[in-house]
Each structure stands twice: as C-alpha cells, then as structure tokens.
Amino acid sequence: MEEEKEVMEEMEVEIEDPLPCLSETDTQGIIKGRDLFGYVGIEAVLDQMRRKTMKAGFEFNIMVVGQSGLGKSTLVNTLFKSKVSRKSCTPNYEEKISKTVHLQSVSHIIEEKGVKMKLTVIDTPGFGDQINNENCWEPIVKYVNEQYEKYLKEELNVNRKRRIPDSRVHCCVYFLPATGHWLRPIDVEFMRRLGKIVSIVPVIAKADTLTLEERLEFKQRIRQDLQANGIRVYPQKEYDEDAEDRILNDKIRENIPFAVVGTDKEHQVNGNKVLGRKTKWGIIEVENVAHCEFAHLRDLLIRSHLQDLKDVTHNIHYETYRVKRLNESNANGLALSPLTLENGTLEKSEAESHL
Amino acid sequence: MAAHSTVSRDCEDQDKEYVGFATLPNQVHRKSVKKGFDFTLMVAGESGLGKSTLVNSLFLTDLYKDRKLLNAEERITQTVEITKHTVDIEEKGVKLKLTIVDTPGFGDAVNNTECWKSVADYIDQQFEQYFRDESGLNRKNIQDNRVHCCLYFISPFGHGLRPLDVEFMKALHEKVNIVPVLAKADTLTPLEVKKKKIKIREEIEQYGIKIYQFPDCDSDEDEEFKQQDQELKDSIPFAVIGSNTVVEAKGKRVRGRLYPWGIVEVENPAHCDFVKLRNMLVRTHMQDLKDVTRETHYENYRAHCIQSMTRMVVKERNRNKLTRESGTDFPIPTAPGVSDSETEKLIREKDEEVRQPPHTQTQEQECVTQECVDQECVMHDECVQESVQEECVMQEESVQEAEHCAELC
C-alpha cells in the first residue's frame, strides 16, 4: 500500500506541470480522474499490484491458543474449508494432554481463484491443561518474540533477501470456554501479556451451550473484564486510521468476542447441504448468523481484515519490538549487528516478556 | 359342607400362627414420615459448568437466588470456599431437609495445586463431629451433617478427564460417594456423548477411581427392573442439562433451554440423563447413598481415626512406663479389638517377665500368673470397651487399674 501511494504522488507531480489550467478546478491540487482529458491509466497500477502479489502469494500465520478440547483444530479447518490443522495432518492422532506447552506449526499452501496463500497454523497443545498452570504462557511469548527476532536479523543483514520470509504471528485466536460467567484468571493473565505483542482475537468456543441471552450477558461481562484489566484485543482502538475505519471497527468491537461453533460435517437442511451439528433437538448451522457468529469471525479474519492484521503486526507490534531491541543494544553500547544479537539478547527478550 | 369347615379351620390355624410383624415396614414408614429425612449433597467442579442450575432443577427450588458475581480483581485472589445452603422440602407429607454444599472457587485459579484439600478437610470435619457426638453422653439429637453424595461435574469441553478431575476424585473417593456427571451436555451430539462416556469410564478404571457403585439388584426382581438397573449403570457419567426457566415446546410448558435451532427439554430422556440422575438421587438410591456413607466411608474414617489415636496412646503409655508417670491425658477413647500390635507386644513382654525364673515357680503359681495375665487381658478389653462409652477420666483409671494388675502379677 505504501508503494502504491508513492507511485500516485510521483504521477501527480508529473501531470501538474504541463496542464496548469486544470489546477483551477481543484484547490487541493489533486486532479480527479474525470477531469483528465483522456484515460491515463493510473488505476492500472492496482492491476499491476494485484498481479504481482498473486504471483508472489500471501503469507498468513495464525496461532490458536486454548485448553484442549475447545475445538481449535476444528474451527481452523472450518475457517479455511480444508484440513489444515495439526489434528488432521498427524497420522494416528490421539488426544492426550501433554505435560508441557510446546508449539507446533503446520503450513499449507491453499489457492482460491488464482490467489495463493501460504497458511501457517501454530497450535499450542498443553496450554492451561495442567493442575498448576503458572507461566504456561511463557513458551508462547518466547515463540512470538523469536519470530520477531528472526525477522529483525534478516532486516539488519547486509545482503538481505528481496522478500524476507515472514514467520511472525499475525493473529492469535484465543479460545474461551463457554462458561457463561466471566474471564478466568488464566485468561486474564494470558491476554494481558500477549495483547502487548500480538493481535489477539478472543472467541467463545463451543458456544452452542449458551442461549442468546446468556451469550449477550457473557460477552458484556467479558468486555467489562477486558477493559478493567487494560487488555487490548484486535481491532485495537488506538490503531484506527480514520473515521471510516473507526466506524467499521466499532461495530466489530461491540460484538467481540465472537461466539463460534465449528464442524466439518454436513447435513441436509431444507434441501440444502449445510455445515452443522446435528442434535436431537435441532441442527446448529455454523454459517447461519442467527445461530452463531462463525460467519462474522470468518469475515473479520479472512475477507476484510486479513491484510490489516498483517499491517498491524508489521507496522506496530514488530516496530515496537524493534525499537525496544535497538534501544537495548544502544544502552549496552554494542553495535547492532547480527552477531551480537545472538548472545544474551534472547534472554533479555524473555526477561522483557515477563511483564 | 366338609370342605367348608376345613377351610375355616385352616383360617383359624393361620390366625393362631400369625404373629403380625409383617406390619413392621409400615410402622417404620410411619415413624420416618413423622421424623422426616435429611440428605446432604455436595456439588463440585469448575465454575460455569451449571452446578447451581442443576441443583435448582433437581429439587425444583431456587436455592441460588441472589448470586453475587465477583469482578476480575476479586477473582484472582479467590480461594476455594465451602458454602452450605439448607432448605426444607415437603412433598405429600414427607419432609426432607436438604443441604447443598457448594465449592465455589474450585479449579478456577491459575495454580490449582491441592485445591481439593479444603473440600476433603470439610468432609473429614463432618465425620469428626459425628464421631464426637456419637461417642458423647447425650446422643438424643445428633445432627447428621455428613456428606452423603458428591456430584462431580466433568467439563464437556475436554477430551475426557482432566488431570484436576483425576486428582480430585482420587483424593475423595474413599471419603464420599462420588457420582460423576457430564455437565452442559447440550453442547454434544448424541454420538459425542456416547464416545465421551466410554472414554471417561475407561479413564476412571485406568486411574483406579472408586466411584459410587449401584447395588446389584436381587435375583428375584422382575426383568424390567433389572433392565432399568443395567441402563442406569451404563449411563455413568450422567450427561445432564439444567435449566432455571420454563419454555413452551409443542404446546406444553416444559423446563428447558430455548435456542435458535431448537428447544432442549431437560426432562426428556432422549435429550439428556437428567431424569435418570434425579430418579437415582431421590427416588431410588437416596437411602442406599446414606447407608454406604454410614457403613463404609464413616466406618473407614472412624477406624482410621481410632487406629491413629491408639498408636498415640500406646506410645504415651510406653513413655509413661519408663518414667513412672501417671496421669496421661487421653483425648479420645481407645479402640476395642482393633489390631493392637503394640499392646500385644506389651502383654507378651509382661508375660515373659512373669515367666522369667521358671524354677522358682510352682505349677500352681504358673497357672495363677497365667490367669492373671489372662485376667489382665480380659480386664483390659472390658475396660477399653467400657471406656469407649465413657469420658476420658474413667478410662485413665481403668488403664491404671490394668497396669496395677500387671504389677500385681
């Protein structure tokens, strides 16, 4: 997007000089398309951009965090309509509660209408499953910072690649169990720490156990809790760029967290095949907005805000990390080079994350 | 004519042989109805699993009317509490004093190590109180606060039992009847319910958890009853749904939950096991739960308590023998006939002391000494038996008597 703006500016400068009479029509100096004599073809830049990005493909890294059994893998599969989660990829998969939190990432390249996306799903089995869950968020914080560190090293390299492989976590979906009461201490602790370094999207998992009233009350209480604890979740208020964004994001913020239900099974409803869960008292249609908010989550994550998530990660979270690291090395009097980054700084980033 | 007379004679004979104690069950029934029943039910599990809603649904009351939901800061420092609500319910002249023991805060913290300790301590306290009351002098109005049944709520969101579930049940399975319950079952499809139940039953066996076992029905019960009983046993853990509200379904007003995709009826056996659980708890197995609590769990506690007290007493006594001090203060009565290896050892020691110079003793004396030793044993037993019913002072005297007798011999 920045490239695009630069190109536009350059072109404007070129046009203004040869045709000064046109500047009378617009005080700001921007010449609108309809005022031009002919078709210049500025908007073709968008096409060029589109073609380039389609060739290069997108990268998107999504992390799912939550206790075991909350439907994380199923939801990711439902979101991307393909079997992309660790659960589907590991042969002979058996659900066992692991003793420590370890992160596993699975990458797939999915294609739709010529657009290729390299999707990486980072799973966190073992989170919050033990009796004593103190510091179970630390491996996750460490992982996120490590990805920033990797990118930083590449960026500071003398000979750096044209496209730096982006393994930074663009979005962290945090699964809340549908208790209907409030945020648990572990939820507060996790979101407080991770909200500072990554964009968190909280969702209410397995929400088919809440009636609509209970859902509203639960969401309200969660929002109150989030505010009371100073936790910022995506979309963050501070990063709204203009009024248009703010209106759009406010609507989203009123609905957070989304109450979702995931499934990979299809059933017949009124002659159509729908994704849903069949129970004795009815079929819960996953994509029906009257039933659950899966469609809203999908729209947010994929259809409307995917690029925004990446931008926020790159422009804000990554930059915060970078500034912090540069200040550290300046304070230590060390020149920031890839070599000095190896010693002692990883520990520092860990120490920082003990916030 | 003759036939008629024989018949009447038979009746008379029968009358003569008829004692009439067949009416005992009716007498017991009448007395119990007058006295009323009491039942203490504990509910345990993480917050948000529908415990309070289920209790309200089970007994059709509103025990949890004004619940104060804590805000975020208060919750972080919350510890496990034990709360008691008592309600008197009457139905068709039969009174039930129902006590519900709740455990708010269980499993909610980040670090839940030993969060079941306060629950276990509570149960032990009730046992201890009953033990003291039972051993006391005035036993007219003993309040039975012992926990008769513990409903443990298993989360439907996991993949079976969590580490916390296993630890809790293992800590409590020998103190109370545990009935595991699969909470919020309306989030599961029928197939998922079946799979989870099988998985949970396997894990319960794998970890050696002793949940409440339904008594086997007698062989002379009819087939229908046996089948129902078997169904009940196969339904553990009960997949339940609770509701505080009444909704309208197919023209009827039922207790249920209204969703955009359908209505869940709490009392529909096709939807959940609520009816089975309620029948089990209230209609068929309430008395058995109380009996098992009284006969097994309480007796285990009592025996364990007495054993540890006896060991203390014997240690004290050994110390006293060496220092020749009297007046040890025994806090609780000592046990009769429980394997007192140490007491036996003492008796054997005395035996040997007595037998030491055999050539100086005549046969008669030997008999006498033997008798004395026997007497001492008998006296000891008697004294101890008596002392179970009496106060500490009395026992002290009897023990001293026994020692005195030993010295005599």
XYZ file of C-alpha atoms in Angstrom, chain A residues 62-338:
277
model
C -2.380 -17.746 12.709
C -1.888 -19.063 16.211
C -4.623 -20.843 18.138
C -4.465 -20.930 21.924
C -6.777 -22.565 24.412
C -7.362 -25.587 26.592
C -7.589 -28.937 24.928
C -10.971 -29.932 23.623
C -12.255 -26.450 22.833
C -12.448 -27.141 19.116
C -9.411 -25.190 17.962
C -8.406 -27.546 15.189
C -11.970 -27.993 14.016
C -12.513 -24.255 13.853
C -9.387 -23.638 11.816
C -10.422 -26.363 9.397
C -13.862 -24.818 9.107
C -12.441 -21.345 8.586
C -10.273 -22.326 5.696
C -12.576 -25.057 4.457
C -9.727 -27.525 4.296
C -7.902 -29.832 6.619
C -5.117 -27.538 7.677
C -4.816 -28.194 11.373
C -2.285 -30.343 13.181
C -5.037 -32.699 14.168
C -5.918 -33.539 10.605
C -2.329 -33.765 9.440
C -0.810 -36.006 12.049
C -1.471 -39.637 11.306
C -2.799 -41.756 14.173
C -3.724 -38.663 16.091
C -4.792 -39.352 19.654
C -5.786 -36.627 22.003
C -3.532 -36.757 25.016
C -2.910 -33.982 27.462
C 0.770 -33.123 27.191
C 2.679 -32.179 30.299
C 4.285 -29.033 28.933
C 3.247 -26.412 26.467
C 5.006 -26.931 23.184
C 4.173 -25.199 19.954
C 3.624 -26.996 16.700
C 3.223 -25.297 13.383
C 1.781 -26.768 10.229
C 1.996 -24.963 6.878
C -0.171 -25.346 3.834
C -0.482 -23.539 0.568
C -4.096 -23.040 -0.327
C -5.298 -21.496 -3.536
C -8.519 -19.773 -4.430
C -9.249 -18.076 -7.765
C -5.616 -17.860 -8.623
C -4.612 -16.313 -5.323
C -2.142 -18.406 -3.417
C -1.835 -18.222 0.327
C 0.771 -19.882 2.492
C -1.151 -20.501 5.641
C 0.682 -21.499 8.796
C -1.315 -22.665 11.773
C 0.562 -22.640 15.072
C -1.008 -24.833 17.684
C -0.296 -24.762 21.410
C -1.184 -28.114 22.949
C -0.827 -28.324 26.677
C -1.852 -24.754 27.382
C -3.958 -24.487 30.518
C -4.484 -28.216 30.892
C -2.420 -28.927 33.969
C -3.362 -28.518 37.584
C -0.697 -25.888 38.005
C -0.726 -23.614 35.007
C 1.631 -20.961 36.241
C 3.673 -19.466 33.456
C 2.153 -21.697 30.818
C 2.080 -18.607 28.599
C 5.841 -18.217 28.664
C 6.680 -20.622 25.811
C 4.151 -18.761 23.692
C 5.575 -15.344 24.490
C 9.012 -16.702 23.743
C 7.906 -18.043 20.378
C 6.318 -14.777 19.307
C 9.419 -12.818 20.231
C 11.642 -15.322 18.499
C 9.779 -14.766 15.241
C 10.234 -11.012 15.566
C 13.896 -11.580 16.288
C 14.293 -13.713 13.176
C 12.722 -11.033 11.022
C 14.836 -8.342 12.634
C 18.019 -10.238 11.962
C 17.075 -10.629 8.312
C 16.240 -6.981 8.060
C 19.550 -5.907 9.534
C 21.532 -8.175 7.280
C 23.861 -6.576 4.823
C 22.732 -8.803 1.993
C 19.112 -9.221 2.666
C 16.595 -11.171 0.689
C 14.119 -9.410 -1.513
C 11.260 -10.923 0.332
C 12.011 -11.658 3.939
C 10.237 -14.844 4.939
C 7.581 -13.755 7.366
C 7.027 -16.177 10.197
C 5.683 -13.580 12.605
C 2.404 -14.363 14.232
C -0.194 -12.170 12.542
C -3.119 -13.197 14.627
C -3.656 -15.120 17.829
C -7.089 -16.611 18.277
C -7.732 -17.197 21.962
C -10.418 -19.706 22.842
C -12.578 -19.027 25.870
C -14.700 -21.866 27.252
C -18.405 -21.101 27.190
C -18.889 -20.958 30.937
C -21.274 -18.066 30.746
C -19.771 -16.421 33.802
C -16.610 -14.374 33.350
C -12.973 -14.406 32.321
C -10.894 -16.828 34.337
C -7.619 -15.734 35.914
C -5.637 -17.713 33.337
C -7.455 -15.918 30.506
C -6.691 -12.541 32.027
C -3.044 -13.359 32.572
C -2.538 -14.671 29.067
C -4.308 -11.886 27.239
C -2.663 -9.203 29.298
C 0.793 -10.395 28.360
C 0.169 -11.375 24.777
C -2.030 -8.384 23.956
C 1.063 -6.242 24.085
C 2.978 -8.154 21.458
C 0.451 -9.724 19.125
C -3.102 -9.099 17.892
C -5.454 -11.220 19.946
C -8.888 -12.202 18.713
C -10.819 -13.806 21.566
C -13.614 -16.206 20.657
C -16.142 -18.094 22.734
C -15.668 -21.718 21.825
C -18.406 -24.336 21.622
C -20.976 -21.619 22.018
C -23.884 -23.927 21.305
C -24.343 -24.317 25.016
C -25.350 -20.697 25.508
C -28.780 -19.304 24.740
C -28.872 -15.949 23.029
C -29.494 -14.061 26.257
C -26.725 -15.845 28.071
C -24.442 -15.140 25.152
C -25.108 -11.408 25.286
C -24.593 -11.240 29.028
C -21.411 -13.281 28.825
C -19.979 -11.076 26.094
C -20.799 -7.960 28.026
C -19.101 -9.265 31.113
C -16.056 -10.268 29.114
C -15.804 -6.831 27.566
C -16.040 -5.267 31.014
C -13.337 -7.580 32.278
C -11.092 -6.782 29.342
C -11.479 -3.103 29.943
C -10.966 -3.404 33.670
C -7.702 -5.244 33.109
C -6.458 -2.941 30.387
C -6.340 -5.698 27.794
C -6.388 -4.552 24.198
C -7.714 -7.008 21.682
C -7.912 -6.701 17.926
C -9.095 -4.366 16.445
C -7.372 -2.019 18.823
C -8.942 1.395 19.201
C -5.632 3.223 19.006
C -4.786 1.935 15.563
C -7.881 3.120 13.747
C -6.571 5.264 10.981
C -9.589 7.327 10.032
C -13.227 7.805 10.787
C -14.291 5.189 8.288
C -12.108 2.578 9.943
C -13.355 3.595 13.325
C -16.989 3.114 12.399
C -16.304 -0.268 10.897
C -14.148 -1.385 13.804
C -16.548 -0.085 16.417
C -19.173 -2.385 15.028
C -16.769 -5.251 15.373
C -15.720 -4.204 18.855
C -19.319 -4.273 20.004
C -19.526 -7.893 19.036
C -16.313 -9.202 20.480
C -15.783 -11.945 21.465
C -17.455 -13.926 18.705
C -19.456 -16.934 19.798
C -18.485 -19.703 17.414
C -19.310 -23.282 16.676
C -17.146 -25.329 14.371
C -17.697 -28.524 12.483
C -16.603 -30.403 9.426
C -19.797 -32.374 8.931
C -22.579 -31.509 6.551
C -26.271 -32.117 6.932
C -29.353 -31.571 4.845
C -31.483 -28.629 5.900
C -34.418 -27.587 3.746
C -32.938 -29.273 0.762
C -29.523 -27.609 1.120
C -26.335 -29.087 2.344
C -25.074 -27.041 5.255
C -22.206 -27.330 7.669
C -23.720 -28.087 11.013
C -24.024 -30.097 14.162
C -26.986 -32.387 14.461
C -28.554 -32.940 17.855
C -31.824 -34.406 18.996
C -33.395 -31.005 19.273
C -32.227 -29.427 16.050
C -29.380 -28.743 13.687
C -26.970 -25.952 14.518
C -25.968 -24.320 11.265
C -22.467 -22.992 11.512
C -22.770 -20.425 8.752
C -26.175 -19.157 9.783
C -25.757 -15.831 11.528
C -28.899 -16.416 13.532
C -27.270 -19.456 15.107
C -23.694 -18.468 15.745
C -21.141 -15.878 14.804
C -18.787 -18.015 12.811
C -19.509 -16.072 9.639
C -18.552 -12.816 11.372
C -15.292 -14.282 12.558
C -14.515 -15.602 9.117
C -15.271 -12.277 7.533
C -13.119 -10.478 10.037
C -10.168 -12.776 9.789
C -10.183 -13.519 6.114
C -12.456 -11.431 3.995
C -11.987 -7.955 5.388
C -9.193 -7.663 7.882
C -6.555 -10.136 6.863
C -4.335 -7.533 5.318
C -4.993 -5.211 8.214
C -3.897 -7.875 10.656
C -0.644 -8.244 8.782
C -0.161 -4.487 8.659
C -0.765 -4.035 12.353
C 1.698 -6.809 13.079
C 4.307 -5.300 10.787
C 3.843 -1.620 11.487
C 3.039 -1.675 15.152
C 3.938 -4.832 17.015
C 7.104 -5.507 15.075
C 8.195 -1.898 15.209
C 7.660 -1.814 18.970
C 9.827 -4.870 19.298
C 12.466 -3.427 17.011
C 12.654 -0.128 18.858
C 12.971 -1.951 22.145
C 15.798 -4.096 20.871
C 17.632 -1.217 19.292
C 17.399 0.778 22.488
C 18.746 -2.159 24.411
C 21.759 -2.523 22.204
C 22.362 1.209 22.243
C 22.173 1.213 26.006
C 24.731 -1.561 26.110
C 26.944 0.310 23.746
C 27.028 -2.649 21.377
C 26.714 -2.093 17.697
C 23.604 -3.773 16.493
C 24.898 -6.476 14.250
C 23.575 -9.922 13.602
